[in-house]
PDB file of C-alpha atoms and ligand atoms in Angstrom:
ATOM      1  CA  MET A 196      15.026  56.156  -5.970  1.00  0.00           C
ATOM      2  CA  ASN A 197      16.822  55.137  -9.197  1.00  0.00           C
ATOM      3  CA  ASP A 198      16.468  51.670 -10.736  1.00  0.00           C
ATOM      4  CA  LYS A 199      19.722  50.323  -9.289  1.00  0.00           C
ATOM      5  CA  GLN A 200      18.649  51.413  -5.828  1.00  0.00           C
ATOM      6  CA  LYS A 201      15.165  50.030  -6.287  1.00  0.00           C
ATOM      7  CA  VAL A 202      16.363  46.564  -7.295  1.00  0.00           C
ATOM      8  CA  ALA A 203      18.857  46.546  -4.414  1.00  0.00           C
ATOM      9  CA  VAL A 204      16.164  47.384  -1.865  1.00  0.00           C
ATOM     10  CA  HIS A 205      14.002  44.638  -3.369  1.00  0.00           C
ATOM     11  CA  ALA A 206      16.759  42.035  -2.958  1.00  0.00           C
ATOM     12  CA  ALA A 207      17.483  43.092   0.622  1.00  0.00           C
ATOM     13  CA  GLN A 208      13.923  42.092   1.551  1.00  0.00           C
ATOM     14  CA  LEU A 209      14.895  38.468   0.823  1.00  0.00           C
ATOM     15  CA  ILE A 210      17.645  38.397   3.434  1.00  0.00           C
ATOM     16  CA  GLN A 211      16.740  36.490   6.574  1.00  0.00           C
ATOM     17  CA  ASN A 212      18.173  36.327  10.064  1.00  0.00           C
ATOM     18  CA  ASP A 213      21.464  34.461  10.542  1.00  0.00           C
ATOM     19  CA  MET A 214      22.250  34.187   6.851  1.00  0.00           C
ATOM     20  CA  ILE A 215      25.809  34.402   5.597  1.00  0.00           C
ATOM     21  CA  VAL A 216      25.464  37.044   2.895  1.00  0.00           C
ATOM     22  CA  GLY A 217      27.959  37.633   0.080  1.00  0.00           C
ATOM     23  CA  LEU A 218      28.414  41.265  -0.892  1.00  0.00           C
ATOM     24  CA  GLY A 219      29.153  42.109  -4.498  1.00  0.00           C
ATOM     25  CA  THR A 220      31.099  45.033  -5.899  1.00  0.00           C
ATOM     26  CA  GLY A 221      29.922  48.043  -7.874  1.00  0.00           C
ATOM     27  CA  SER A 222      27.302  50.758  -7.637  1.00  0.00           C
ATOM     28  CA  THR A 223      24.311  48.386  -7.459  1.00  0.00           C
ATOM     29  CA  ALA A 224      26.017  46.214  -4.847  1.00  0.00           C
ATOM     30  CA  ASN A 225      26.724  49.389  -2.873  1.00  0.00           C
ATOM     31  CA  TYR A 226      23.012  50.199  -2.715  1.00  0.00           C
ATOM     32  CA  PHE A 227      22.392  46.655  -1.480  1.00  0.00           C
ATOM     33  CA  ILE A 228      25.046  47.038   1.241  1.00  0.00           C
ATOM     34  CA  GLU A 229      23.446  50.296   2.360  1.00  0.00           C
ATOM     35  CA  GLU A 230      20.001  48.718   2.572  1.00  0.00           C
ATOM     36  CA  LEU A 231      21.333  45.663   4.394  1.00  0.00           C
ATOM     37  CA  ALA A 232      22.994  47.925   6.958  1.00  0.00           C
ATOM     38  CA  ARG A 233      19.737  49.813   7.394  1.00  0.00           C
ATOM     39  CA  LYS A 234      17.874  46.545   8.000  1.00  0.00           C
ATOM     40  CA  GLN A 235      20.520  45.425  10.458  1.00  0.00           C
ATOM     41  CA  GLN A 236      19.887  48.560  12.528  1.00  0.00           C
ATOM     42  CA  GLN A 237      16.255  47.433  12.653  1.00  0.00           C
ATOM     43  CA  SER A 238      17.313  44.063  14.182  1.00  0.00           C
ATOM     44  CA  LEU A 239      18.233  41.859  11.188  1.00  0.00           C
ATOM     45  CA  HIS A 240      21.223  39.724  12.149  1.00  0.00           C
ATOM     46  CA  VAL A 241      23.581  38.545   9.374  1.00  0.00           C
ATOM     47  CA  GLN A 242      27.212  37.796   8.720  1.00  0.00           C
ATOM     48  CA  CYS A 243      28.749  39.170   5.541  1.00  0.00           C
ATOM     49  CA  VAL A 244      31.599  38.185   3.280  1.00  0.00           C
ATOM     50  CA  ALA A 245      32.711  40.689   0.675  1.00  0.00           C
ATOM     51  CA  SER A 246      33.973  40.215  -2.876  1.00  0.00           C
ATOM     52  CA  SER A 247      36.385  43.157  -2.690  1.00  0.00           C
ATOM     53  CA  ILE A 248      38.304  45.397  -0.319  1.00  0.00           C
ATOM     54  CA  ILE A 249      36.127  48.343  -1.304  1.00  0.00           C
ATOM     55  CA  SER A 250      32.930  46.469  -0.365  1.00  0.00           C
ATOM     56  CA  THR A 251      34.534  45.262   2.867  1.00  0.00           C
ATOM     57  CA  ILE A 252      35.346  48.842   3.828  1.00  0.00           C
ATOM     58  CA  LYS A 253      31.885  50.094   2.916  1.00  0.00           C
ATOM     59  CA  ALA A 254      30.145  47.310   4.860  1.00  0.00           C
ATOM     60  CA  GLN A 255      32.337  47.794   7.920  1.00  0.00           C
ATOM     61  CA  GLU A 256      31.848  51.562   7.888  1.00  0.00           C
ATOM     62  CA  LEU A 257      28.111  50.944   7.949  1.00  0.00           C
ATOM     63  CA  GLY A 258      28.455  48.563  10.888  1.00  0.00           C
ATOM     64  CA  LEU A 259      27.930  45.223   9.112  1.00  0.00           C
ATOM     65  CA  PRO A 260      29.963  42.293  10.467  1.00  0.00           C
ATOM     66  CA  VAL A 261      32.338  41.062   7.743  1.00  0.00           C
ATOM     67  CA  VAL A 262      34.167  37.733   7.878  1.00  0.00           C
ATOM     68  CA  SER A 263      37.129  37.041   5.650  1.00  0.00           C
ATOM     69  CA  ILE A 264      36.613  34.823   2.582  1.00  0.00           C
ATOM     70  CA  GLU A 265      39.273  32.450   3.960  1.00  0.00           C
ATOM     71  CA  HIS A 266      36.957  31.611   6.849  1.00  0.00           C
ATOM     72  CA  ILE A 267      33.936  30.360   4.952  1.00  0.00           C
ATOM     73  CA  SER A 268      33.253  27.179   2.999  1.00  0.00           C
ATOM     74  CA  ARG A 269      29.760  28.170   1.853  1.00  0.00           C
ATOM     75  CA  LEU A 270      27.293  31.020   2.052  1.00  0.00           C
ATOM     76  CA  ASP A 271      23.521  31.320   1.955  1.00  0.00           C
ATOM     77  CA  ILE A 272      23.153  34.055  -0.578  1.00  0.00           C
ATOM     78  CA  TYR A 273      25.353  36.197  -2.804  1.00  0.00           C
ATOM     79  CA  VAL A 274      24.042  39.471  -4.181  1.00  0.00           C
ATOM     80  CA  ASP A 275      25.827  41.357  -6.944  1.00  0.00           C
ATOM     81  CA  GLY A 276      25.355  43.389 -10.110  1.00  0.00           C
ATOM     82  CA  ALA A 277      26.485  42.473 -13.617  1.00  0.00           C
ATOM     83  CA  ASP A 278      27.612  44.222 -16.782  1.00  0.00           C
ATOM     84  CA  GLU A 279      25.585  42.073 -19.190  1.00  0.00           C
ATOM     85  CA  VAL A 280      22.848  39.442 -18.790  1.00  0.00           C
ATOM     86  CA  THR A 281      21.465  37.188 -21.540  1.00  0.00           C
ATOM     87  CA  ASN A 282      18.021  35.587 -21.691  1.00  0.00           C
ATOM     88  CA  ASP A 283      19.432  32.330 -20.363  1.00  0.00           C
ATOM     89  CA  LYS A 284      20.984  34.088 -17.340  1.00  0.00           C
ATOM     90  CA  ILE A 285      24.581  33.978 -18.531  1.00  0.00           C
ATOM     91  CA  LEU A 286      26.382  36.993 -17.089  1.00  0.00           C
ATOM     92  CA  LEU A 287      29.333  39.134 -17.972  1.00  0.00           C
ATOM     93  CA  LYS A 288      31.073  40.548 -14.905  1.00  0.00           C
ATOM     94  CA  GLY A 289      34.416  42.005 -13.976  1.00  0.00           C
ATOM     95  CA  ARG A 290      34.488  45.519 -15.333  1.00  0.00           C
ATOM     96  CA  GLY A 291      36.041  46.129 -11.924  1.00  0.00           C
ATOM     97  CA  TYR A 292      39.067  44.337 -10.537  1.00  0.00           C
ATOM     98  CA  ASP A 293      37.497  41.647  -8.384  1.00  0.00           C
ATOM     99  CA  LEU A 294      36.094  38.935 -10.563  1.00  0.00           C
ATOM    100  CA  VAL A 295      38.026  36.079  -8.927  1.00  0.00           C
ATOM    101  CA  LYS A 296      36.350  36.615  -5.570  1.00  0.00           C
ATOM    102  CA  GLU A 297      33.046  37.399  -7.273  1.00  0.00           C
ATOM    103  CA  LYS A 298      33.016  34.040  -9.054  1.00  0.00           C
ATOM    104  CA  LEU A 299      34.180  32.169  -5.942  1.00  0.00           C
ATOM    105  CA  LEU A 300      31.307  33.620  -3.917  1.00  0.00           C
ATOM    106  CA  ALA A 301      28.777  33.050  -6.696  1.00  0.00           C
ATOM    107  CA  LYS A 302      29.801  29.396  -6.875  1.00  0.00           C
ATOM    108  CA  ALA A 303      29.878  28.812  -3.097  1.00  0.00           C
ATOM    109  CA  SER A 304      26.485  30.336  -2.496  1.00  0.00           C
ATOM    110  CA  ASP A 305      23.172  28.485  -2.194  1.00  0.00           C
ATOM    111  CA  LYS A 306      21.548  31.372  -4.074  1.00  0.00           C
ATOM    112  CA  PHE A 307      23.066  34.008  -6.322  1.00  0.00           C
ATOM    113  CA  LEU A 308      20.837  37.039  -6.872  1.00  0.00           C
ATOM    114  CA  VAL A 309      21.832  39.297  -9.741  1.00  0.00           C
ATOM    115  CA  LEU A 310      20.640  42.894  -9.704  1.00  0.00           C
ATOM    116  CA  VAL A 311      20.498  44.877 -12.942  1.00  0.00           C
ATOM    117  CA  ASP A 312      18.601  47.611 -14.665  1.00  0.00           C
ATOM    118  CA  LYS A 313      17.307  46.917 -18.131  1.00  0.00           C
ATOM    119  CA  THR A 314      20.326  48.513 -19.845  1.00  0.00           C
ATOM    120  CA  LYS A 315      22.270  45.379 -18.878  1.00  0.00           C
ATOM    121  CA  LEU A 316      20.087  42.977 -20.896  1.00  0.00           C
ATOM    122  CA  VAL A 317      21.835  41.795 -24.067  1.00  0.00           C
ATOM    123  CA  SER A 318      21.267  39.241 -26.783  1.00  0.00           C
ATOM    124  CA  TYR A 319      24.818  37.920 -26.610  1.00  0.00           C
ATOM    125  CA  ILE A 320      27.730  38.170 -24.164  1.00  0.00           C
ATOM    126  CA  GLY A 321      30.234  40.744 -25.358  1.00  0.00           C
ATOM    127  CA  GLN A 322      27.591  42.931 -26.981  1.00  0.00           C
ATOM    128  CA  ASN A 323      28.436  46.050 -24.964  1.00  0.00           C
ATOM    129  CA  TYR A 324      31.689  45.256 -23.196  1.00  0.00           C
ATOM    130  CA  PRO A 325      34.838  43.255 -23.860  1.00  0.00           C
ATOM    131  CA  ILE A 326      35.246  40.063 -21.846  1.00  0.00           C
ATOM    132  CA  PRO A 327      37.741  40.553 -19.006  1.00  0.00           C
ATOM    133  CA  VAL A 328      40.302  37.795 -18.779  1.00  0.00           C
ATOM    134  CA  GLU A 329      42.549  37.862 -15.706  1.00  0.00           C
ATOM    135  CA  VAL A 330      45.948  36.405 -16.502  1.00  0.00           C
ATOM    136  CA  MET A 331      49.065  35.566 -14.559  1.00  0.00           C
ATOM    137  CA  PRO A 332      51.357  38.494 -15.409  1.00  0.00           C
ATOM    138  CA  PHE A 333      54.067  36.384 -17.069  1.00  0.00           C
ATOM    139  CA  ALA A 334      51.498  34.515 -19.179  1.00  0.00           C
ATOM    140  CA  TRP A 335      49.720  37.427 -20.865  1.00  0.00           C
ATOM    141  CA  LYS A 336      51.353  37.136 -24.291  1.00  0.00           C
ATOM    142  CA  LEU A 337      50.793  33.379 -24.534  1.00  0.00           C
ATOM    143  CA  VAL A 338      47.178  33.820 -23.417  1.00  0.00           C
ATOM    144  CA  LEU A 339      46.762  36.573 -26.027  1.00  0.00           C
ATOM    145  CA  ALA A 340      48.093  34.164 -28.677  1.00  0.00           C
ATOM    146  CA  SER A 341      45.549  31.519 -27.581  1.00  0.00           C
ATOM    147  CA  ILE A 342      42.734  34.076 -27.785  1.00  0.00           C
ATOM    148  CA  GLU A 343      43.825  35.108 -31.280  1.00  0.00           C
ATOM    149  CA  LYS A 344      43.948  31.455 -32.355  1.00  0.00           C
ATOM    150  CA  VAL A 345      40.198  31.151 -31.785  1.00  0.00           C
ATOM    151  CA  GLY A 346      39.480  34.379 -33.676  1.00  0.00           C
ATOM    152  CA  GLY A 347      39.490  36.809 -30.748  1.00  0.00           C
ATOM    153  CA  GLN A 348      41.331  40.051 -30.159  1.00  0.00           C
ATOM    154  CA  ALA A 349      42.480  41.390 -26.819  1.00  0.00           C
ATOM    155  CA  GLN A 350      44.460  44.153 -25.235  1.00  0.00           C
ATOM    156  CA  LEU A 351      45.961  44.646 -21.828  1.00  0.00           C
ATOM    157  CA  ARG A 352      43.782  46.871 -19.703  1.00  0.00           C
ATOM    158  CA  ALA A 353      45.396  50.191 -18.790  1.00  0.00           C
ATOM    159  CA  ASN A 354      45.109  51.734 -15.342  1.00  0.00           C
ATOM    160  CA  SER A 355      42.693  54.612 -14.890  1.00  0.00           C
ATOM    161  CA  ALA A 356      45.434  57.234 -15.297  1.00  0.00           C
ATOM    162  CA  GLY A 357      46.404  55.574 -18.579  1.00  0.00           C
ATOM    163  CA  ASP A 358      50.078  55.567 -17.634  1.00  0.00           C
ATOM    164  CA  GLY A 359      50.413  51.935 -16.585  1.00  0.00           C
ATOM    165  CA  LEU A 360      48.657  48.598 -16.535  1.00  0.00           C
ATOM    166  CA  ALA A 361      45.601  47.763 -14.472  1.00  0.00           C
ATOM    167  CA  ILE A 362      46.322  45.198 -11.765  1.00  0.00           C
ATOM    168  CA  SER A 363      43.416  43.196 -10.378  1.00  0.00           C
ATOM    169  CA  SER A 364      42.910  42.774  -6.624  1.00  0.00           C
ATOM    170  CA  HIS A 365      44.309  39.304  -7.119  1.00  0.00           C
ATOM    171  CA  GLY A 366      47.545  40.718  -8.610  1.00  0.00           C
ATOM    172  CA  SER A 367      46.749  39.679 -12.181  1.00  0.00           C
ATOM    173  CA  LEU A 368      46.887  41.590 -15.449  1.00  0.00           C
ATOM    174  CA  VAL A 369      43.609  41.902 -17.350  1.00  0.00           C
ATOM    175  CA  LEU A 370      43.171  41.258 -21.060  1.00  0.00           C
ATOM    176  CA  ASP A 371      39.962  42.802 -22.382  1.00  0.00           C
ATOM    177  CA  ALA A 372      38.935  40.409 -25.153  1.00  0.00           C
ATOM    178  CA  ARG A 373      36.484  40.587 -28.045  1.00  0.00           C
ATOM    179  CA  PHE A 374      35.305  37.638 -30.099  1.00  0.00           C
ATOM    180  CA  PRO A 375      33.153  37.277 -33.219  1.00  0.00           C
ATOM    181  CA  ASP A 376      29.493  37.022 -32.152  1.00  0.00           C
ATOM    182  CA  THR A 377      29.312  33.650 -33.907  1.00  0.00           C
ATOM    183  CA  ILE A 378      31.060  32.099 -30.879  1.00  0.00           C
ATOM    184  CA  GLY A 379      28.441  31.546 -28.170  1.00  0.00           C
ATOM    185  CA  ALA A 380      28.980  32.379 -24.493  1.00  0.00           C
ATOM    186  CA  SER A 381      29.065  28.705 -23.424  1.00  0.00           C
ATOM    187  CA  GLU A 382      31.752  27.910 -25.944  1.00  0.00           C
ATOM    188  CA  LEU A 383      33.728  31.000 -24.919  1.00  0.00           C
ATOM    189  CA  ASN A 384      33.380  30.044 -21.264  1.00  0.00           C
ATOM    190  CA  HIS A 385      34.854  26.659 -22.041  1.00  0.00           C
ATOM    191  CA  VAL A 386      37.603  28.001 -24.313  1.00  0.00           C
ATOM    192  CA  LEU A 387      38.755  30.689 -21.851  1.00  0.00           C
ATOM    193  CA  SER A 388      38.653  28.328 -18.862  1.00  0.00           C
ATOM    194  CA  SER A 389      40.902  25.918 -20.751  1.00  0.00           C
ATOM    195  CA  ILE A 390      43.717  28.360 -21.568  1.00  0.00           C
ATOM    196  CA  PRO A 391      46.735  27.857 -19.279  1.00  0.00           C
ATOM    197  CA  GLY A 392      47.720  31.073 -17.477  1.00  0.00           C
ATOM    198  CA  VAL A 393      44.140  32.349 -17.275  1.00  0.00           C
ATOM    199  CA  VAL A 394      43.293  32.943 -13.619  1.00  0.00           C
ATOM    200  CA  GLU A 395      39.614  33.676 -14.229  1.00  0.00           C
ATOM    201  CA  HIS A 396      37.362  35.365 -16.758  1.00  0.00           C
ATOM    202  CA  GLY A 397      34.159  37.374 -16.708  1.00  0.00           C
ATOM    203  CA  ILE A 398      31.639  34.888 -18.134  1.00  0.00           C
ATOM    204  CA  PHE A 399      29.412  33.543 -15.342  1.00  0.00           C
ATOM    205  CA  GLU A 400      27.438  30.585 -16.697  1.00  0.00           C
ATOM    206  CA  SER A 401      24.979  28.439 -14.695  1.00  0.00           C
ATOM    207  CA  LEU A 402      25.656  30.458 -11.549  1.00  0.00           C
ATOM    208  CA  ALA A 403      22.814  32.973 -11.277  1.00  0.00           C
ATOM    209  CA  THR A 404      19.759  31.695  -9.418  1.00  0.00           C
ATOM    210  CA  THR A 405      17.599  34.746 -10.048  1.00  0.00           C
ATOM    211  CA  VAL A 406      18.114  37.931 -12.012  1.00  0.00           C
ATOM    212  CA  PHE A 407      16.069  40.923 -10.856  1.00  0.00           C
ATOM    213  CA  VAL A 408      15.636  43.503 -13.583  1.00  0.00           C
ATOM    214  CA  ALA A 409      14.522  47.042 -12.799  1.00  0.00           C
ATOM    215  CA  ASP A 410      12.864  49.043 -15.529  1.00  0.00           C
ATOM    216  CA  ASN A 411      11.536  52.492 -14.655  1.00  0.00           C
ATOM    217  CA  GLY A 412      10.777  51.472 -11.090  1.00  0.00           C
ATOM    218  CA  HIS A 413       9.225  48.081 -11.954  1.00  0.00           C
ATOM    219  CA  ILE A 414      11.035  44.910 -10.967  1.00  0.00           C
ATOM    220  CA  THR A 415      10.749  41.676 -12.909  1.00  0.00           C
ATOM    221  CA  GLU A 416      12.380  38.357 -12.196  1.00  0.00           C
ATOM    222  CA  MET A 417      14.237  36.176 -14.694  1.00  0.00           C
TER     223      MET A 417
HETATM  224  C1  5RP B 670      32.365  44.354 -10.930  1.00  0.00           C
HETATM  225  C2  5RP B 670      31.052  43.874 -11.466  1.00  0.00           C
HETATM  226  C3  5RP B 670      29.862  44.739 -11.233  1.00  0.00           C
HETATM  227  O1  5RP B 670      28.879  43.989 -10.593  1.00  0.00           O
HETATM  228  C4  5RP B 670      29.373  45.220 -12.566  1.00  0.00           C
HETATM  229  O2  5RP B 670      30.407  45.966 -13.179  1.00  0.00           O
HETATM  230  C5  5RP B 670      28.114  46.100 -12.411  1.00  0.00           C
HETATM  231  O3  5RP B 670      28.451  47.310 -11.814  1.00  0.00           O
HETATM  232  P1  5RP B 670      27.362  48.414 -11.487  1.00  0.00           P
HETATM  233  O4  5RP B 670      26.424  47.848 -10.476  1.00  0.00           O
HETATM  234  O5  5RP B 670      28.172  49.575 -10.958  1.00  0.00           O
HETATM  235  O6  5RP B 670      26.644  48.757 -12.779  1.00  0.00           O
HETATM  236  O7  5RP B 670      30.946  42.818 -12.062  1.00  0.00           O
HETATM  237  O8  5RP B 670      33.380  43.431 -11.216  1.00  0.00           O
END
């Protein structure tokens, strides 16, 4: 079992009967979905809500009941991976295309469990990845100008073939932004949330309840 799988299996042990469980997106979240489905076959009863179409499909294929996000006003627990995690549990997410739903579920959940291996631990947000900023398509140039005004740089994300632009599940364009490391994550969170035309961005502050970190098969809790 690799570290991502190990931490996912660990988190699945915390799921109790009749919970509404939010399913994240990505390889670690996939391991969690698989383990949840396995537990359901052994008589665990849950309802799921997924942060992406891909996770919905995976969960349904494995027999998990999935309700649409439009039908819930809260959930018990949301379980997802992250791209970066700081000591104070600020996260960077959204390397995929689903960060709007991911943040909605993280916010609406009583508990948000974050599952990472130790490669995701960083001393500042933006250390390893640019910060994804989802923008309304017509607003991208004005948002870019606002980012540059505070010392950042950004470029529109290309699609995987490299012959067009990436479109998020929400229908937005994505600016991948870098900032000088002198601007802290809290300040960036505030700055990005205040720019008109920004739909959502990848800094998740004050949302994670617990971060489980796997390191060579050992799990620690932040
Ligand atoms: C997608 C995410 C993922 O949780 C993040 O990219 C981690 O992915 P993985 O578990 O595959 O390393 O935020 O938007």
